[in-house]
Amino acid sequence: MSERQALQQLPKAAFGQVISAEANYVRVNISHLDASAAADSSPEATSSSGSSSSSSPSSSQDEDAEQLLHSRHASNSQASSSSSSSSSHVPPPRTQLLCTVRALLKKINQRVLVGDRVRVHGIDWLEGRGVVESVQPRSSELADPAIANVGHVLLLFGLTQPPFEPQQVSRFLVSLGASGLPVTLALNKCDLLPESEVTLRLQQVASWGYHAVAVSCETGQGLNEVAQALQGAVSVVAGPSGAGKSSLINALRMGRHKPEAAGLVGAAVAAAEAAGADEQDCEESDQAADGYTGSSSIEQQQQQHASPSAAADPARSFLAVGDVSKIGRGRHTTRTVTLIELPFGGLMADTPGFNQPTLDRVASADLARLFPEFNAAVEAQGGCRFADCMHLAEPGCAVTAAELERHEHYVKFLAEIKAREEYDVRVMQLAKQRREGALKVVSGRGGVARYEARLDQKHRITSRRRQKQQLWDDSTEEQQE
């Protein structure tokens, strides 16, 4: 049986993970075939139960197809007795598919994010195409950057070019800290500053309650410590544009942050070079053994995304990096979120840079706990006087008494979050009024129901308790000003 016929016998559905998304297309890494689709598509499932002799030719054809596919993936091969039960053990002939998203998912506002585990159906194995039919439940989801099912966050900032901005760093720490995922903080471009300035910046971050790693993609400093934090995990690197996120991934994967740069030294670099050489040898032997060509353009794209050594020219596997602008800002070289395999184990998502991550998923009541130095100050002072202290101007507040550096960042973030929450409340109230209408039912004497006009809040009489509370709020604002 030819390989084309063998591919046609395969099930048309499989499971995988989205590794990149752009415009209306997503690229899916296929992990395994769908056993239920294999059972439905097998000739034995469609034949009658009483005719065993008529099903034997089709079963033999399926076994031939499986043997051909097993020969291409000898390391993962295991023969099965029946086609329907063994199809789930057959490795997929393609590791990646270029897919569109089912229109129904768009109608129900189901976004397909990078990192999602999806079911792909209607697969054309020859052309490497398919349709994302459904999205499996997510273990985690981030808004900025938009990615799902990650277990670790690497925050990367530049010590210079672009300059280190404490408020921007605090905003990233708060936004991503609200997700509950472990965060590793790295400060890049430490080779461009004197060691004394780097030490002062590390001490500043340590006073916030975080451990930061000084990294240099040019010299290789700190790469081993970052590699240990990323090993075996699905991570995402986030930070402002120009911080060096793509350069860091290049250094971890290729041993240098760009093709023309000098090679680095370190355990992480040695693992990258060894893994790259092994993958290149394996892929060359597989291609020589099977002789399958398929669609050349799709195959080339798959090789470029699969591993750093997939292409003949190593420079093609480097992520694009750009120089900062004349004013020391990033140029937004990376424009899409992409999951990339690391040579020492794990996946890393390269993301576009942005300066202001959203705080939409942070509640005003939870903001203070996202500042580790606030929690330490409260514990050291035995707590604030009031249990619901917002750490603004309340008497007996342990945070304001400590005079912490990031307290002004907290005040700005809290004002922004409260403004958003008040806006959300007004929107909900307007929606409720539209649902209920302009009249309300009131029970009178004898249980007789009658309709009355529903008054707006401005027509109601304000209670004395509310008036006193308003006076207290106004006086607090005047003291802060």
Short mmCIF file of C-alpha atoms in Angstrom, two decimals:
data_model
loop_
_atom_site.label_atom_id
_atom_site.label_comp_id
_atom_site.label_asym_id
_atom_site.label_seq_id
_atom_site.Cartn_x
_atom_site.Cartn_y
_atom_site.Cartn_z
CA MET A 1 0.00 0.00 0.00
CA SER A 2 1.31 3.45 -0.91
CA GLU A 3 1.79 6.09 1.75
CA ARG A 4 -0.91 8.26 0.23
CA GLN A 5 -3.42 5.45 0.66
CA ALA A 6 -2.17 4.85 4.18
CA LEU A 7 -2.80 8.50 5.08
CA GLN A 8 -6.31 8.27 3.70
CA GLN A 9 -7.04 5.36 6.04
CA LEU A 10 -6.16 7.42 9.10
CA PRO A 11 -8.88 9.01 11.27
CA LYS A 12 -9.78 12.58 10.37
CA ALA A 13 -9.67 13.84 13.96
CA ALA A 14 -6.88 14.33 16.49
CA PHE A 15 -5.98 16.18 19.67
CA GLY A 16 -3.24 18.75 20.03
CA GLN A 17 -2.12 22.08 21.43
CA VAL A 18 -2.20 25.49 19.76
CA ILE A 19 1.37 26.79 19.46
CA SER A 20 0.75 29.98 17.44
CA ALA A 21 -2.13 32.08 16.16
CA GLU A 22 -2.30 34.80 13.56
CA ALA A 23 -5.29 36.34 11.76
CA ASN A 24 -7.81 33.54 11.10
CA TYR A 25 -5.37 30.64 11.36
CA VAL A 26 -3.85 28.70 14.24
CA ARG A 27 -1.00 26.21 14.17
CA VAL A 28 -1.63 23.07 16.23
CA ASN A 29 0.95 20.60 17.53
CA ILE A 30 -0.70 17.18 17.17
CA SER A 31 -0.18 14.90 20.17
CA HIS A 32 -2.33 11.85 19.32
CA LEU A 33 -5.15 10.69 17.09
CA ASP A 34 -8.76 10.53 18.21
CA ALA A 35 -9.57 6.89 19.01
CA SER A 36 -13.33 7.42 18.71
CA ALA A 37 -12.93 8.93 15.26
CA ALA A 38 -10.73 5.99 14.30
CA ALA A 39 -13.41 3.55 15.40
CA ASP A 40 -16.09 5.41 13.48
CA SER A 41 -13.99 5.65 10.34
CA SER A 42 -12.77 2.04 10.34
CA PRO A 43 -14.39 -0.26 7.78
CA GLU A 44 -15.18 -2.81 10.52
CA ALA A 45 -17.40 -0.32 12.33
CA THR A 46 -19.53 0.26 9.22
CA SER A 47 -19.89 -3.39 8.22
CA SER A 48 -22.55 -5.73 9.64
CA SER A 49 -21.75 -7.78 12.71
CA GLY A 50 -22.61 -11.10 11.08
CA SER A 51 -20.29 -10.85 8.05
CA SER A 52 -16.83 -11.50 9.45
CA SER A 53 -15.39 -12.66 6.15
CA SER A 54 -16.24 -9.39 4.37
CA SER A 55 -14.38 -7.31 6.98
CA SER A 56 -11.07 -9.14 6.72
CA PRO A 57 -9.80 -7.36 3.55
CA SER A 58 -10.40 -3.93 5.06
CA SER A 59 -8.76 -4.92 8.34
CA SER A 60 -5.71 -6.17 6.52
CA GLN A 61 -5.47 -2.84 4.66
CA ASP A 62 -5.62 -0.98 7.97
CA GLU A 63 -2.87 -3.17 9.38
CA ASP A 64 -0.71 -2.40 6.33
CA ALA A 65 -1.30 1.31 6.84
CA GLU A 66 -0.38 1.07 10.50
CA GLN A 67 2.78 -0.90 9.74
CA LEU A 68 3.84 1.76 7.23
CA LEU A 69 3.30 4.54 9.73
CA HIS A 70 5.07 2.55 12.46
CA SER A 71 8.12 2.23 10.24
CA ARG A 72 8.36 6.05 10.05
CA HIS A 73 8.22 6.32 13.86
CA ALA A 74 10.06 3.21 15.00
CA SER A 75 10.74 4.55 18.49
CA ASN A 76 7.03 4.94 19.31
CA SER A 77 5.68 1.92 17.42
CA GLN A 78 3.56 -0.84 18.94
CA ALA A 79 1.56 -3.26 16.84
CA SER A 80 -2.16 -3.81 17.62
CA SER A 81 -4.52 -6.62 16.83
CA SER A 82 -7.47 -4.56 15.56
CA SER A 83 -7.53 -1.30 13.64
CA SER A 84 -10.10 0.42 15.84
CA SER A 85 -8.34 -0.27 19.13
CA SER A 86 -4.79 0.41 17.92
CA SER A 87 -5.38 3.62 16.00
CA SER A 88 -4.92 5.69 19.13
CA HIS A 89 -1.36 4.26 19.45
CA VAL A 90 -0.43 5.18 15.89
CA PRO A 91 1.76 8.30 15.85
CA PRO A 92 0.35 11.09 13.69
CA PRO A 93 2.11 11.43 10.33
CA ARG A 94 2.42 15.19 10.83
CA THR A 95 3.45 16.91 14.01
CA GLN A 96 1.79 20.21 13.09
CA LEU A 97 -1.33 21.28 11.23
CA LEU A 98 -2.42 24.67 9.93
CA CYS A 99 -6.04 25.02 11.05
CA THR A 100 -8.97 27.36 10.87
CA VAL A 101 -11.43 27.85 13.75
CA ARG A 102 -14.97 26.51 13.54
CA ALA A 103 -17.49 29.28 13.00
CA LEU A 104 -19.64 28.04 15.90
CA LEU A 105 -16.84 28.80 18.38
CA LYS A 106 -16.77 32.40 17.19
CA LYS A 107 -20.56 32.71 17.55
CA ILE A 108 -20.47 31.61 21.19
CA ASN A 109 -17.48 33.90 21.88
CA GLN A 110 -15.14 30.99 22.55
CA ARG A 111 -11.65 32.31 21.91
CA VAL A 112 -8.92 29.93 20.81
CA LEU A 113 -5.73 31.02 22.58
CA VAL A 114 -2.16 29.88 22.21
CA GLY A 115 -1.66 27.03 24.67
CA ASP A 116 -5.22 25.72 24.32
CA ARG A 117 -5.68 21.97 24.03
CA VAL A 118 -8.07 21.46 21.15
CA ARG A 119 -9.73 18.78 19.06
CA VAL A 120 -9.11 19.07 15.34
CA HIS A 121 -11.40 17.37 12.81
CA GLY A 122 -11.71 17.26 9.05
CA ILE A 123 -7.95 16.72 8.78
CA ASP A 124 -6.27 16.53 5.41
CA TRP A 125 -3.05 14.73 6.28
CA LEU A 126 -1.63 15.24 2.79
CA GLU A 127 -1.92 19.03 2.88
CA GLY A 128 -1.53 19.45 6.63
CA ARG A 129 -4.84 21.28 7.17
CA GLY A 130 -7.73 20.92 9.61
CA VAL A 131 -10.47 22.70 11.58
CA VAL A 132 -10.45 23.37 15.33
CA GLU A 133 -13.75 21.92 16.52
CA SER A 134 -13.65 22.32 20.32
CA VAL A 135 -11.48 23.67 23.15
CA GLN A 136 -10.79 21.58 26.24
CA PRO A 137 -11.05 23.08 29.75
CA ARG A 138 -8.16 25.37 30.68
CA SER A 139 -5.99 25.07 33.75
CA SER A 140 -5.04 28.77 33.60
CA GLU A 141 -5.64 31.82 31.43
CA LEU A 142 -3.86 35.14 31.17
CA ALA A 143 -5.22 38.34 29.64
CA ASP A 144 -1.91 40.15 28.98
CA PRO A 145 -0.42 38.26 27.25
CA ALA A 146 -3.37 36.25 25.92
CA ILE A 147 -2.36 32.63 26.55
CA ALA A 148 -3.81 29.56 28.26
CA ASN A 149 -2.59 26.49 30.16
CA VAL A 150 0.73 27.90 31.34
CA GLY A 151 2.23 27.00 34.70
CA HIS A 152 4.96 29.60 35.10
CA VAL A 153 5.57 33.25 34.23
CA LEU A 154 8.97 34.77 33.45
CA LEU A 155 8.91 38.56 33.73
CA LEU A 156 11.79 40.16 31.85
CA PHE A 157 12.76 43.83 32.10
CA GLY A 158 15.74 45.74 30.81
CA LEU A 159 18.00 47.55 33.22
CA THR A 160 18.58 50.04 30.43
CA GLN A 161 17.48 50.54 26.81
CA PRO A 162 14.57 50.78 27.64
CA PRO A 163 15.14 52.18 31.14
CA PHE A 164 13.91 50.40 34.24
CA GLU A 165 10.60 51.97 35.37
CA PRO A 166 9.50 50.88 38.87
CA GLN A 167 5.82 51.69 38.36
CA GLN A 168 5.70 49.70 35.13
CA VAL A 169 7.40 46.75 36.82
CA SER A 170 4.92 46.94 39.71
CA ARG A 171 2.01 46.90 37.29
CA PHE A 172 3.32 43.74 35.62
CA LEU A 173 3.90 42.07 38.99
CA VAL A 174 0.38 42.88 40.16
CA SER A 175 -1.33 41.93 36.90
CA LEU A 176 0.39 38.56 36.56
CA GLY A 177 0.53 37.92 40.29
CA ALA A 178 -3.26 37.94 40.37
CA SER A 179 -3.26 34.78 38.21
CA GLY A 180 -1.80 32.75 41.08
CA LEU A 181 1.02 31.39 38.90
CA PRO A 182 4.64 31.32 40.12
CA VAL A 183 6.61 34.30 38.78
CA THR A 184 10.34 34.54 38.08
CA LEU A 185 11.72 38.08 37.71
CA ALA A 186 14.76 38.63 35.47
CA LEU A 187 16.59 41.88 34.74
CA ASN A 188 18.25 41.83 31.32
CA LYS A 189 21.18 43.79 29.83
CA CYS A 190 23.20 43.80 33.02
CA ASP A 191 26.36 43.93 30.88
CA LEU A 192 25.50 47.52 29.85
CA LEU A 193 25.65 48.92 33.41
CA PRO A 194 28.33 48.97 36.09
CA GLU A 195 28.12 46.17 38.61
CA SER A 196 27.35 48.64 41.41
CA GLU A 197 24.22 49.91 39.63
CA VAL A 198 23.05 46.36 38.93
CA THR A 199 23.49 45.50 42.63
CA LEU A 200 21.47 48.53 43.70
CA ARG A 201 18.64 47.58 41.35
CA LEU A 202 18.61 44.00 42.66
CA GLN A 203 18.47 45.31 46.22
CA GLN A 204 15.57 47.59 45.30
CA VAL A 205 13.57 44.67 43.90
CA ALA A 206 14.48 42.58 46.95
CA SER A 207 12.96 45.28 49.19
CA TRP A 208 9.71 44.72 47.32
CA GLY A 209 9.74 41.07 48.34
CA TYR A 210 10.97 39.54 45.05
CA HIS A 211 14.13 37.71 44.05
CA ALA A 212 15.45 38.99 40.73
CA VAL A 213 18.03 37.39 38.44
CA ALA A 214 20.53 39.58 36.60
CA VAL A 215 20.71 38.31 33.01
CA SER A 216 22.83 39.14 29.99
CA CYS A 217 22.05 37.57 26.63
CA GLU A 218 25.39 38.90 25.37
CA THR A 219 27.66 37.29 27.96
CA GLY A 220 25.42 34.46 29.19
CA GLN A 221 25.23 35.66 32.81
CA GLY A 222 22.22 34.29 34.68
CA LEU A 223 21.07 31.96 31.88
CA ASN A 224 21.65 28.80 33.91
CA GLU A 225 19.47 30.06 36.77
CA VAL A 226 16.71 31.03 34.34
CA ALA A 227 16.96 27.64 32.60
CA GLN A 228 16.51 25.84 35.93
CA ALA A 229 13.31 27.80 36.60
CA LEU A 230 11.94 27.00 33.13
CA GLN A 231 12.93 23.34 32.93
CA GLY A 232 10.02 20.97 32.41
CA ALA A 233 7.34 23.68 32.65
CA VAL A 234 5.07 25.46 30.21
CA SER A 235 6.14 29.06 30.71
CA VAL A 236 5.43 32.44 29.18
CA VAL A 237 7.87 35.33 29.01
CA ALA A 238 6.30 38.77 29.37
CA GLY A 239 7.58 42.30 29.63
CA PRO A 240 7.79 45.62 27.83
CA SER A 241 8.92 45.91 24.24
CA GLY A 242 12.68 45.99 23.86
CA ALA A 243 13.41 44.10 27.09
CA GLY A 244 15.02 41.23 25.14
CA LYS A 245 12.43 38.44 25.37
CA SER A 246 13.20 36.97 21.94
CA SER A 247 16.93 37.39 22.54
CA LEU A 248 16.65 35.43 25.78
CA ILE A 249 14.83 32.57 24.05
CA ASN A 250 17.44 32.54 21.29
CA ALA A 251 20.23 32.36 23.88
CA LEU A 252 18.53 29.46 25.66
CA ARG A 253 17.80 27.57 22.44
CA MET A 254 20.70 28.39 20.15
CA GLY A 255 23.58 29.39 22.41
CA ARG A 256 23.56 33.03 21.26
CA HIS A 257 20.90 35.70 21.05
CA LYS A 258 21.31 36.37 17.29
CA PRO A 259 23.11 34.59 14.42
CA GLU A 260 26.04 36.98 14.16
CA ALA A 261 26.69 37.08 17.91
CA ALA A 262 29.48 35.15 19.60
CA GLY A 263 28.69 31.82 21.24
CA LEU A 264 27.96 31.70 24.96
CA VAL A 265 29.22 29.36 27.66
CA GLY A 266 27.13 27.55 30.23
CA ALA A 267 25.13 24.44 31.06
CA ALA A 268 21.97 25.76 29.41
CA VAL A 269 23.89 26.55 26.22
CA ALA A 270 25.52 23.12 26.17
CA ALA A 271 22.09 21.49 26.51
CA ALA A 272 20.78 23.62 23.64
CA GLU A 273 23.65 22.64 21.36
CA ALA A 274 23.41 18.93 22.26
CA ALA A 275 19.64 18.81 21.81
CA GLY A 276 19.90 20.67 18.52
CA ALA A 277 22.44 18.22 17.14
CA ASP A 278 20.42 15.18 18.24
CA GLU A 279 17.18 16.53 16.75
CA GLN A 280 18.90 17.35 13.47
CA ASP A 281 20.34 13.82 13.17
CA CYS A 282 16.96 12.24 13.99
CA GLU A 283 15.06 14.37 11.52
CA GLU A 284 17.58 13.75 8.72
CA SER A 285 17.38 9.99 9.28
CA ASP A 286 13.56 10.05 9.33
CA GLN A 287 13.38 12.05 6.12
CA ALA A 288 15.82 9.71 4.38
CA ALA A 289 13.90 6.63 5.54
CA ASP A 290 10.34 7.58 4.63
CA GLY A 291 10.85 9.73 1.52
CA TYR A 292 7.51 11.47 2.15
CA THR A 293 7.25 14.94 0.62
CA GLY A 294 3.60 16.00 0.77
CA SER A 295 3.13 19.77 0.52
CA SER A 296 6.57 21.37 0.43
CA SER A 297 5.51 24.76 1.78
CA ILE A 298 3.66 23.29 4.78
CA GLU A 299 6.51 20.88 5.45
CA GLN A 300 9.07 23.68 5.49
CA GLN A 301 6.96 25.73 7.90
CA GLN A 302 6.58 22.73 10.19
CA GLN A 303 10.34 22.14 10.24
CA GLN A 304 11.02 25.77 11.05
CA HIS A 305 8.61 25.74 14.02
CA ALA A 306 9.40 22.23 15.28
CA SER A 307 12.95 22.67 16.58
CA PRO A 308 15.92 24.99 16.34
CA SER A 309 17.84 22.55 14.16
CA ALA A 310 15.04 21.65 11.77
CA ALA A 311 16.18 23.92 8.97
CA ALA A 312 19.41 23.45 7.07
CA ASP A 313 20.54 27.00 7.84
CA PRO A 314 20.70 27.57 11.63
CA ALA A 315 19.94 31.28 11.18
CA ARG A 316 16.43 30.44 10.04
CA SER A 317 15.60 29.07 13.50
CA PHE A 318 16.51 32.27 15.32
CA LEU A 319 13.63 34.41 16.48
CA ALA A 320 13.64 37.87 14.95
CA VAL A 321 15.23 40.50 17.20
CA GLY A 322 15.50 44.23 16.63
CA ASP A 323 17.50 47.12 17.98
CA VAL A 324 15.89 49.72 20.20
CA SER A 325 14.85 53.05 18.73
CA LYS A 326 16.83 56.29 18.96
CA ILE A 327 15.02 57.21 22.17
CA GLY A 328 15.79 53.82 23.74
CA ARG A 329 12.40 52.15 23.24
CA GLY A 330 11.48 48.80 21.70
CA ARG A 331 10.30 48.43 18.11
CA HIS A 332 7.64 45.68 18.58
CA THR A 333 9.58 43.08 16.59
CA THR A 334 7.49 40.18 17.96
CA ARG A 335 3.85 40.52 16.94
CA THR A 336 2.28 37.15 17.80
CA VAL A 337 2.31 34.70 20.72
CA THR A 338 4.23 31.51 19.86
CA LEU A 339 4.98 28.39 21.92
CA ILE A 340 8.56 27.19 21.41
CA GLU A 341 10.15 23.98 22.64
CA LEU A 342 13.20 24.38 24.87
CA PRO A 343 16.15 21.99 24.48
CA PHE A 344 16.40 21.23 28.21
CA GLY A 345 12.70 20.36 28.51
CA GLY A 346 9.56 22.46 28.63
CA LEU A 347 7.85 25.02 26.44
CA MET A 348 8.32 28.76 26.35
CA ALA A 349 5.86 31.26 24.86
CA ASP A 350 7.36 34.30 23.17
CA THR A 351 4.95 37.24 23.38
CA PRO A 352 4.71 40.78 21.98
CA GLY A 353 5.86 43.55 24.28
CA PHE A 354 3.39 45.93 25.91
CA ASN A 355 3.86 48.69 28.44
CA GLN A 356 0.58 48.71 30.36
CA PRO A 357 -0.88 45.29 31.27
CA THR A 358 -4.52 45.30 32.25
CA LEU A 359 -5.73 45.26 35.85
CA ASP A 360 -9.26 44.18 34.92
CA ARG A 361 -8.91 40.88 36.77
CA VAL A 362 -7.70 42.46 40.01
CA ALA A 363 -10.28 43.38 42.66
CA SER A 364 -9.75 46.38 44.92
CA ALA A 365 -10.10 44.17 48.00
CA ASP A 366 -7.32 41.85 46.76
CA LEU A 367 -4.85 44.48 45.58
CA ALA A 368 -2.94 44.87 48.87
CA ARG A 369 -2.09 41.17 49.15
CA LEU A 370 -0.33 41.37 45.76
CA PHE A 371 2.33 43.60 47.35
CA PRO A 372 4.58 41.26 49.38
CA GLU A 373 6.17 44.11 51.35
CA PHE A 374 2.69 45.18 52.51
CA ASN A 375 2.06 41.73 53.96
CA ALA A 376 5.44 41.76 55.69
CA ALA A 377 4.78 45.20 57.21
CA VAL A 378 1.36 44.14 58.52
CA GLU A 379 2.81 41.00 60.10
CA ALA A 380 5.67 42.95 61.67
CA GLN A 381 3.30 45.48 63.25
CA GLY A 382 0.80 42.86 64.36
CA GLY A 383 -1.82 44.02 61.86
CA CYS A 384 -3.64 47.27 61.16
CA ARG A 385 -6.14 48.79 63.57
CA PHE A 386 -9.05 48.05 61.23
CA ALA A 387 -9.60 44.65 59.68
CA ASP A 388 -10.81 46.16 56.39
CA CYS A 389 -8.00 48.72 56.19
CA MET A 390 -7.33 49.87 52.62
CA HIS A 391 -3.90 51.32 53.57
CA LEU A 392 -4.74 54.87 52.48
CA ALA A 393 -5.20 57.31 55.38
CA GLU A 394 -6.73 55.13 58.09
CA PRO A 395 -5.39 55.67 61.61
CA GLY A 396 -3.22 52.84 62.89
CA CYS A 397 -2.34 51.55 59.43
CA ALA A 398 0.84 49.47 59.46
CA VAL A 399 1.55 50.00 55.76
CA THR A 400 1.44 53.80 55.77
CA ALA A 401 3.54 53.87 58.94
CA ALA A 402 6.25 51.80 57.21
CA GLU A 403 6.59 54.42 54.40
CA LEU A 404 7.17 51.82 51.69
CA GLU A 405 8.52 52.77 48.28
CA ARG A 406 5.68 51.25 46.26
CA HIS A 407 2.85 52.73 48.30
CA GLU A 408 2.31 55.44 45.69
CA HIS A 409 2.00 52.74 43.01
CA TYR A 410 -0.61 51.02 45.16
CA VAL A 411 -2.63 54.25 45.52
CA LYS A 412 -2.67 54.81 41.74
CA PHE A 413 -3.62 51.21 40.99
CA LEU A 414 -6.35 51.27 43.63
CA ALA A 415 -7.90 54.45 42.19
CA GLU A 416 -7.91 52.91 38.72
CA ILE A 417 -9.48 49.66 39.92
CA LYS A 418 -12.15 51.46 41.97
CA ALA A 419 -13.08 53.63 38.99
CA ARG A 420 -13.49 50.49 36.89
CA GLU A 421 -15.58 48.77 39.57
CA GLU A 422 -17.85 51.80 39.92
CA TYR A 423 -18.32 51.87 36.17
CA ASP A 424 -19.18 48.17 36.17
CA VAL A 425 -21.77 48.76 38.90
CA ARG A 426 -23.40 51.56 36.90
CA VAL A 427 -23.55 49.35 33.83
CA MET A 428 -25.18 46.55 35.85
CA GLN A 429 -27.70 48.96 37.36
CA LEU A 430 -28.65 50.31 33.94
CA ALA A 431 -29.05 46.79 32.63
CA LYS A 432 -31.25 45.92 35.61
CA GLN A 433 -33.44 48.99 35.02
CA ARG A 434 -33.90 48.04 31.40
CA ARG A 435 -34.95 44.55 32.42
CA GLU A 436 -37.36 45.68 35.14
CA GLY A 437 -38.90 48.61 33.26
CA ALA A 438 -40.22 51.95 34.57
CA LEU A 439 -42.89 50.45 36.90
CA LYS A 440 -42.70 48.33 40.02
CA VAL A 441 -45.34 46.27 41.83
CA VAL A 442 -46.18 47.36 45.39
CA SER A 443 -48.47 45.46 47.79
CA GLY A 444 -51.09 47.69 49.44
CA ARG A 445 -53.66 47.13 52.13
CA GLY A 446 -55.44 43.83 51.99
CA GLY A 447 -52.70 42.41 49.76
CA VAL A 448 -53.86 44.40 46.76
CA ALA A 449 -51.05 44.87 44.26
CA ARG A 450 -50.65 48.16 42.47
CA TYR A 451 -48.09 49.68 40.11
CA GLU A 452 -45.91 52.65 41.02
CA ALA A 453 -43.31 54.57 39.12
CA ARG A 454 -39.78 53.35 39.74
CA LEU A 455 -37.76 56.35 40.95
CA ASP A 456 -34.13 56.92 40.07
CA GLN A 457 -31.52 57.11 42.79
CA LYS A 458 -31.34 60.91 42.59
CA HIS A 459 -35.02 61.24 43.57
CA ARG A 460 -34.64 59.18 46.75
CA ILE A 461 -34.05 60.70 50.16
CA THR A 462 -30.48 60.18 51.37
CA SER A 463 -30.25 58.66 54.84
CA ARG A 464 -28.29 60.37 57.59
CA ARG A 465 -25.90 57.47 57.80
CA ARG A 466 -25.06 57.83 54.14
CA GLN A 467 -24.63 61.59 54.55
CA LYS A 468 -22.14 61.08 57.38
CA GLN A 469 -20.24 58.53 55.35
CA GLN A 470 -20.06 60.96 52.44
CA LEU A 471 -18.68 63.69 54.72
CA TRP A 472 -16.04 61.27 56.00
CA ASP A 473 -15.01 60.33 52.46
CA ASP A 474 -14.77 63.98 51.43
CA SER A 475 -12.60 64.85 54.42
CA THR A 476 -10.33 61.88 53.68
CA GLU A 477 -9.84 63.04 50.11
CA GLU A 478 -8.99 66.57 51.27
CA GLN A 479 -6.37 65.21 53.68
CA GLN A 480 -4.77 63.17 50.89
CA GLU A 481 -4.64 66.19 48.58
#
